[in-house]
CSV table of C-alpha atoms in Angstrom, one decimal:
chain,number,residue,atom,x,y,z
A,1,UNK,CA,0.0,0.0,0.0
A,2,UNK,CA,1.3,3.4,-0.9
A,3,UNK,CA,1.7,5.9,1.9
A,4,UNK,CA,2.1,8.9,-0.5
A,5,UNK,CA,5.7,9.5,0.3
A,6,UNK,CA,6.5,10.5,-3.2
A,7,UNK,CA,5.5,14.1,-3.8
A,8,UNK,CA,4.2,13.6,-7.3
A,9,UNK,CA,1.9,10.7,-6.2
A,10,UNK,CA,0.6,12.8,-3.3
A,11,UNK,CA,-0.2,15.7,-5.6
A,12,UNK,CA,-2.0,13.4,-8.0
A,13,UNK,CA,-4.1,11.9,-5.2
A,14,UNK,CA,-4.9,15.3,-3.8
A,15,UNK,CA,-6.1,16.4,-7.2
A,16,UNK,CA,-8.1,13.2,-7.5
A,17,UNK,CA,-9.8,13.9,-4.1
A,18,UNK,CA,-10.6,17.4,-5.1
A,19,UNK,CA,-12.2,16.4,-8.4
A,20,UNK,CA,-14.3,13.8,-6.5
A,21,UNK,CA,-15.3,16.3,-3.8
A,22,UNK,CA,-16.7,18.7,-6.4
A,23,UNK,CA,-19.2,16.2,-7.5
A,24,UNK,CA,-20.9,15.8,-4.1
A,25,UNK,CA,-23.6,18.2,-2.9
A,26,UNK,CA,-25.8,18.6,0.1
A,27,UNK,CA,-28.8,19.1,-2.2
A,28,UNK,CA,-28.1,16.1,-4.5
A,29,UNK,CA,-31.5,14.5,-3.8
A,30,UNK,CA,-33.5,17.7,-3.6
A,31,UNK,CA,-35.6,16.8,-6.6
A,32,UNK,CA,-35.1,13.0,-6.9
A,33,UNK,CA,-35.8,12.1,-3.3
A,34,UNK,CA,-36.6,15.3,-1.3
A,35,UNK,CA,-37.7,13.4,1.8
A,36,UNK,CA,-34.6,11.3,2.1
A,37,UNK,CA,-33.4,12.7,5.4
A,38,UNK,CA,-36.8,12.5,7.1
A,39,UNK,CA,-37.2,8.8,5.9
A,40,UNK,CA,-33.7,8.0,7.3
A,41,UNK,CA,-34.5,9.8,10.5
A,42,UNK,CA,-37.7,7.9,11.1
A,43,UNK,CA,-35.9,4.5,10.8
A,44,UNK,CA,-32.9,5.4,13.0
A,45,UNK,CA,-35.0,7.0,15.7
A,46,UNK,CA,-36.9,3.8,16.0
A,47,UNK,CA,-33.7,1.8,16.0
A,48,UNK,CA,-32.2,4.1,18.7
A,49,UNK,CA,-35.2,3.4,20.9
A,50,UNK,CA,-34.2,-0.3,20.8
A,51,UNK,CA,-30.4,0.1,20.9
A,52,UNK,CA,-28.7,3.1,22.5
A,53,UNK,CA,-25.5,2.0,20.7
A,54,UNK,CA,-26.8,2.3,17.2
A,55,UNK,CA,-25.2,5.7,16.6
A,56,UNK,CA,-21.8,4.4,17.5
A,57,UNK,CA,-22.4,1.3,15.5
A,58,UNK,CA,-23.3,3.0,12.2
A,59,UNK,CA,-20.7,5.8,12.4
A,60,UNK,CA,-18.1,3.1,12.8
A,61,UNK,CA,-19.4,1.2,9.8
A,62,UNK,CA,-19.2,4.5,7.8
A,63,UNK,CA,-15.7,5.1,9.1
A,64,UNK,CA,-14.5,1.6,8.2
A,65,UNK,CA,-16.2,1.7,4.8
A,66,UNK,CA,-14.4,5.0,3.9
A,67,UNK,CA,-11.0,3.7,4.8
A,68,UNK,CA,-11.2,0.8,2.3
A,69,UNK,CA,-11.4,2.0,-1.4
A,70,UNK,CA,-13.2,5.1,-0.3
A,71,UNK,CA,-16.8,5.8,0.8
A,72,UNK,CA,-18.5,3.4,-1.6
A,73,UNK,CA,-20.6,1.1,0.6
A,74,UNK,CA,-18.3,-1.9,-0.1
A,75,UNK,CA,-18.4,-2.9,3.6
A,76,UNK,CA,-22.1,-3.6,3.4
A,77,UNK,CA,-21.7,-6.3,0.8
A,78,UNK,CA,-22.1,-9.9,2.0
A,79,UNK,CA,-20.1,-12.9,0.7
A,80,UNK,CA,-21.2,-13.9,-2.8
A,81,UNK,CA,-19.2,-16.6,-4.6
A,82,UNK,CA,-21.2,-16.1,-7.9
A,83,UNK,CA,-20.3,-12.4,-7.9
A,84,UNK,CA,-16.7,-12.9,-6.7
A,85,UNK,CA,-17.4,-11.0,-3.5
A,86,UNK,CA,-15.3,-11.7,-0.4
A,87,UNK,CA,-17.0,-9.6,2.2
A,88,UNK,CA,-15.0,-6.9,4.0
A,89,UNK,CA,-17.1,-7.9,7.1
A,90,UNK,CA,-14.8,-10.9,7.4
A,91,UNK,CA,-11.7,-8.6,7.9
A,92,UNK,CA,-10.4,-8.5,11.5
A,93,UNK,CA,-11.3,-4.8,12.1
A,94,UNK,CA,-14.9,-5.5,11.0
A,95,UNK,CA,-15.7,-8.6,12.9
A,96,UNK,CA,-17.2,-6.6,15.7
A,97,UNK,CA,-19.1,-4.1,13.5
A,98,UNK,CA,-22.9,-4.1,13.5
A,99,UNK,CA,-26.1,-2.2,12.7
A,100,UNK,CA,-26.4,-3.7,9.2
A,101,UNK,CA,-30.0,-4.6,9.8
A,102,UNK,CA,-30.8,-0.9,10.3
A,103,UNK,CA,-29.2,-0.1,7.0
A,104,UNK,CA,-31.4,-2.7,5.4
A,105,UNK,CA,-34.5,-1.1,6.9
A,106,UNK,CA,-33.5,2.3,5.7
A,107,UNK,CA,-32.8,1.0,2.2
A,108,UNK,CA,-36.2,-0.8,2.1
A,109,UNK,CA,-38.0,2.4,3.2
A,110,UNK,CA,-36.2,4.5,0.6
A,111,UNK,CA,-36.7,2.0,-2.2
A,112,UNK,CA,-40.4,2.1,-1.5
A,113,UNK,CA,-40.5,5.9,-2.0
A,114,UNK,CA,-37.5,6.6,-4.3
A,115,UNK,CA,-36.5,3.4,-6.0
A,116,UNK,CA,-33.0,3.2,-7.5
A,117,UNK,CA,-32.1,6.7,-6.3
A,118,UNK,CA,-30.3,6.8,-2.9
A,119,UNK,CA,-27.0,4.9,-2.6
A,120,UNK,CA,-26.1,2.7,0.3
A,121,UNK,CA,-22.9,4.7,0.7
A,122,UNK,CA,-25.0,7.9,1.2
A,123,UNK,CA,-27.3,6.1,3.7
A,124,UNK,CA,-24.3,5.6,5.9
A,125,UNK,CA,-23.3,9.3,5.7
A,126,UNK,CA,-26.9,10.5,6.4
A,127,UNK,CA,-27.6,8.1,9.2
A,128,UNK,CA,-24.3,8.9,10.9
A,129,UNK,CA,-25.1,12.6,11.0
A,130,UNK,CA,-28.6,12.2,12.2
A,131,UNK,CA,-27.6,9.8,15.0
A,132,UNK,CA,-24.8,12.0,16.2
A,133,UNK,CA,-27.2,14.9,16.5
A,134,UNK,CA,-29.8,12.7,18.3
A,135,UNK,CA,-27.2,11.8,20.8
A,136,UNK,CA,-26.4,15.4,21.6
A,137,UNK,CA,-23.7,16.1,19.0
A,138,UNK,CA,-23.4,18.6,16.2
A,139,UNK,CA,-25.1,18.7,12.8
A,140,UNK,CA,-23.4,19.4,9.5
A,141,UNK,CA,-24.2,19.6,5.8
A,142,UNK,CA,-23.8,16.0,4.6
A,143,UNK,CA,-22.4,15.9,1.1
A,144,UNK,CA,-24.3,13.5,-1.1
A,145,UNK,CA,-24.1,11.9,-4.5
A,146,UNK,CA,-21.9,8.8,-3.8
A,147,UNK,CA,-22.6,5.7,-5.7
A,148,UNK,CA,-22.1,2.1,-4.6
A,149,UNK,CA,-19.2,-0.2,-5.5
A,150,UNK,CA,-19.7,-3.5,-7.3
A,151,UNK,CA,-16.7,-5.0,-5.6
A,152,UNK,CA,-15.3,-5.5,-2.1
A,153,UNK,CA,-11.7,-5.4,-0.9
A,154,UNK,CA,-11.2,-7.8,2.0
A,155,UNK,CA,-7.4,-7.4,1.9
A,156,UNK,CA,-7.9,-3.6,2.1
A,157,UNK,CA,-9.3,-3.9,5.6
A,158,UNK,CA,-5.7,-3.9,6.8
A,159,UNK,CA,-5.7,-0.1,6.2
A,160,UNK,CA,-8.4,0.5,8.9
A,161,UNK,CA,-6.9,2.1,12.0
A,162,UNK,CA,-7.0,-0.2,15.0
A,163,UNK,CA,-7.5,0.4,18.7
A,164,UNK,CA,-4.1,-1.1,19.7
A,165,UNK,CA,-1.9,0.9,17.3
A,166,UNK,CA,0.6,3.6,17.9
A,167,UNK,CA,0.0,7.2,16.9
A,168,UNK,CA,2.6,6.9,14.1
A,169,UNK,CA,0.8,3.9,12.7
A,170,UNK,CA,-2.7,5.5,12.9
A,171,UNK,CA,-1.4,8.8,11.4
A,172,UNK,CA,0.1,6.8,8.5
A,173,UNK,CA,-3.3,5.1,7.8
A,174,UNK,CA,-5.0,8.5,7.8
A,175,UNK,CA,-2.5,10.0,5.4
A,176,UNK,CA,-2.9,7.0,3.2
A,177,UNK,CA,-6.5,8.0,2.5
A,178,UNK,CA,-5.7,11.7,2.1
A,179,UNK,CA,-6.5,12.9,5.7
A,180,UNK,CA,-3.2,14.6,6.4
A,181,UNK,CA,-4.3,17.1,9.0
A,182,UNK,CA,-3.9,15.7,12.5
A,183,UNK,CA,-6.9,17.8,13.5
A,184,UNK,CA,-9.1,15.4,11.4
A,185,UNK,CA,-7.5,12.4,13.2
A,186,UNK,CA,-8.2,13.8,16.7
A,187,UNK,CA,-11.7,15.1,15.8
A,188,UNK,CA,-12.8,11.7,14.3
A,189,UNK,CA,-11.3,9.9,17.2
A,190,UNK,CA,-13.7,11.9,19.3
A,191,UNK,CA,-16.5,9.7,18.0
A,192,UNK,CA,-15.3,7.4,20.8
A,193,UNK,CA,-17.3,9.7,23.1
A,194,UNK,CA,-20.1,7.2,22.7
A,195,UNK,CA,-20.2,3.4,22.2
A,196,UNK,CA,-18.5,0.4,23.7
A,197,UNK,CA,-15.4,-1.7,23.2
A,198,UNK,CA,-14.8,-5.3,23.9
A,199,UNK,CA,-12.3,-6.3,26.6
A,200,UNK,CA,-10.2,-8.1,24.1
A,201,UNK,CA,-9.5,-4.8,22.3
A,202,UNK,CA,-7.6,-3.3,25.3
A,203,UNK,CA,-6.9,-6.0,27.9
A,204,UNK,CA,-3.2,-6.0,27.0
A,205,UNK,CA,-3.0,-2.5,28.5
A,206,UNK,CA,-4.2,-3.8,31.8
A,207,UNK,CA,-1.9,-6.8,32.4
A,208,UNK,CA,1.0,-7.2,30.0
A,209,UNK,CA,1.4,-4.0,28.0
A,210,UNK,CA,5.2,-4.3,27.7
A,211,UNK,CA,5.5,-8.1,27.5
A,212,UNK,CA,6.9,-8.2,31.1
A,213,UNK,CA,3.7,-8.3,33.0
A,214,UNK,CA,3.2,-4.6,33.6
A,215,UNK,CA,0.2,-2.4,32.7
A,216,UNK,CA,0.3,0.6,30.3
A,217,UNK,CA,1.9,3.3,32.5
A,218,UNK,CA,-0.3,5.9,30.9
A,219,UNK,CA,-3.5,4.5,32.5
A,220,UNK,CA,-4.7,6.3,35.6
A,221,UNK,CA,-4.3,3.9,38.5
A,222,UNK,CA,-7.9,4.1,39.7
A,223,UNK,CA,-9.2,3.7,36.2
A,224,UNK,CA,-6.9,0.7,35.8
A,225,UNK,CA,-8.4,-1.0,38.8
A,226,UNK,CA,-11.9,-0.4,37.5
A,227,UNK,CA,-11.0,-1.9,34.1
A,228,UNK,CA,-9.4,-4.9,35.7
A,229,UNK,CA,-12.6,-5.6,37.6
A,230,UNK,CA,-14.6,-5.3,34.4
A,231,UNK,CA,-12.1,-7.2,32.3
A,232,UNK,CA,-10.3,-9.7,34.5
A,233,UNK,CA,-7.4,-11.7,33.1
A,234,UNK,CA,-8.8,-14.8,31.5
A,235,UNK,CA,-12.3,-13.4,31.6
A,236,UNK,CA,-14.8,-12.9,28.8
A,237,UNK,CA,-13.0,-11.1,26.0
A,238,UNK,CA,-16.3,-10.1,24.4
A,239,UNK,CA,-17.6,-8.2,27.5
A,240,UNK,CA,-18.3,-4.6,26.8
A,241,UNK,CA,-16.9,-1.5,28.4
A,242,UNK,CA,-18.0,2.1,27.8
A,243,UNK,CA,-15.5,4.1,25.7
A,244,UNK,CA,-16.5,7.2,27.7
A,245,UNK,CA,-17.0,6.2,31.3
A,246,UNK,CA,-18.6,9.6,32.2
A,247,UNK,CA,-21.4,10.0,29.6
A,248,UNK,CA,-21.5,6.6,27.8
A,249,UNK,CA,-24.3,7.3,25.4
A,250,UNK,CA,-24.0,11.0,24.9
A,251,UNK,CA,-22.0,12.8,22.2
A,252,UNK,CA,-19.9,15.5,23.9
A,253,UNK,CA,-16.3,16.5,24.5
A,254,UNK,CA,-15.8,14.5,27.7
A,255,UNK,CA,-13.7,12.0,25.6
A,256,UNK,CA,-11.0,14.6,25.6
A,257,UNK,CA,-11.1,15.5,29.3
A,258,UNK,CA,-10.9,11.7,29.8
A,259,UNK,CA,-7.6,11.7,27.8
A,260,UNK,CA,-6.2,14.5,29.9
A,261,UNK,CA,-7.0,12.4,33.0
A,262,UNK,CA,-5.3,9.3,31.5
A,263,UNK,CA,-8.7,7.6,31.2
A,264,UNK,CA,-8.7,6.8,27.5
A,265,UNK,CA,-9.9,3.2,27.0
A,266,UNK,CA,-8.0,2.2,23.9
A,267,UNK,CA,-4.3,2.6,23.1
A,268,UNK,CA,-5.3,4.6,20.0
A,269,UNK,CA,-7.3,7.0,22.3
A,270,UNK,CA,-4.7,7.7,24.9
A,271,UNK,CA,-1.7,8.0,22.5
A,272,UNK,CA,-3.4,11.2,21.2
A,273,UNK,CA,-2.5,12.9,24.5
A,274,UNK,CA,0.3,10.8,26.0
A,275,UNK,CA,2.7,10.7,23.0
A,276,UNK,CA,5.4,13.1,24.0
A,277,UNK,CA,5.8,16.0,21.5
A,278,UNK,CA,2.9,15.0,19.3
A,279,UNK,CA,0.9,17.6,17.5
A,280,UNK,CA,-2.2,15.9,18.7
A,281,UNK,CA,-1.7,16.9,22.3
A,282,UNK,CA,-2.5,20.6,21.7
A,283,UNK,CA,-5.6,19.5,19.7
A,284,UNK,CA,-6.9,17.3,22.5
A,285,UNK,CA,-6.5,20.3,24.9
A,286,UNK,CA,-8.3,22.5,22.5
A,287,UNK,CA,-11.3,20.2,22.2
A,288,UNK,CA,-11.3,19.5,26.0
A,289,UNK,CA,-11.5,23.3,26.6
A,290,UNK,CA,-14.3,24.0,24.1
A,291,UNK,CA,-17.1,21.6,23.1
A,292,UNK,CA,-18.2,24.1,20.5
A,293,UNK,CA,-14.8,23.9,18.9
A,294,UNK,CA,-14.9,20.1,18.9
A,295,UNK,CA,-18.4,20.0,17.4
A,296,UNK,CA,-17.5,22.4,14.6
A,297,UNK,CA,-14.3,20.6,13.8
A,298,UNK,CA,-15.9,17.2,14.0
A,299,UNK,CA,-18.6,18.1,11.4
A,300,UNK,CA,-15.9,19.3,9.0
A,301,UNK,CA,-13.8,16.2,9.6
A,302,UNK,CA,-16.8,14.0,8.8
A,303,UNK,CA,-17.3,15.9,5.6
A,304,UNK,CA,-13.6,15.4,4.8
A,305,UNK,CA,-13.8,11.7,5.5
A,306,UNK,CA,-16.9,11.4,3.5
A,307,UNK,CA,-15.0,12.8,0.5
A,308,UNK,CA,-12.6,9.9,0.4
A,309,UNK,CA,-12.7,8.6,-3.2
A,310,UNK,CA,-16.4,8.5,-3.7
A,311,UNK,CA,-17.8,6.9,-6.8
A,312,UNK,CA,-19.8,9.4,-8.8
A,313,UNK,CA,-21.3,10.0,-12.2
A,314,UNK,CA,-21.5,6.7,-14.1
A,315,UNK,CA,-19.1,4.9,-11.8
A,316,UNK,CA,-20.5,2.1,-9.6
A,317,UNK,CA,-24.3,1.7,-9.2
A,318,UNK,CA,-27.2,2.4,-6.9
A,319,UNK,CA,-27.8,-1.0,-5.2
A,320,UNK,CA,-31.4,-2.0,-4.6
A,321,UNK,CA,-30.1,-4.2,-1.7
A,322,UNK,CA,-27.1,-3.0,0.2
A,323,UNK,CA,-25.9,-6.5,0.9
A,324,UNK,CA,-25.5,-7.5,-2.8
A,325,UNK,CA,-24.7,-6.0,-6.1
A,326,UNK,CA,-27.4,-5.5,-8.7
A,327,UNK,CA,-27.9,-8.3,-11.2
A,328,UNK,CA,-27.0,-7.3,-14.7
């Protein structure tokens, strides 16, 4: 995988992103499906009543989708031998993703009103914005007009940032998709202000972080004891722990004050604040000091992420079922 270290390649990719961005619009469905947002909202509000985690689930699917071949809905495809599809859902970073049934419900509702119009890739973008707002977060002008891929890239899931990675590695993966500004990295990490993580994703920090039986020294000692009680050594690796222990289901800037207090749950969270000399430290402090600043920046970062290599024009298709490509 290229990490855009060659200047000419970087400029080419930047120009490519710019060309794609220009084809997206917040009013893309104004005439073809003017009620798209209200239809999506109706479905996700009902889903949220049944599952407080659905906002965190769907924004994670949107994030993981965009980091593999761009925001093209490829993650939503199921395995299909006749179509040559090896689902990205089988990639290690995606094994714990969920919320796909809600995407199915949204797609069914939209196909009943605006058949063949709204892409699955756009459904993820719209649902993410609505759910963040419902959970107390910001709103932003979602850019629309993406089309759906006819392929998946299982191997490409290795480019998705992981919860146990260093800041250098995470930054490298962000740069690989054109997100070069560390502000985007920190802002998007702020989505961990809601949702849960499995014990297996961070238990190494609690008991054997350095390979010599010691915990991660950047964890607050009191928080460490709480986490060890929730995730005992040899316990259930699938047990869930709140990413934000203060306001677990609310979208706010407490995630950043948690980092300042060494209470980030995942390695990838805490390194934003605890990596000596990193640019991200000042950004964490900025967002911890101003929720309004975080909200504004998060909205723009979501737009930037949503602009990663979208299929537009005649590329791709509008799937009638988000789990499978259309038959020819």
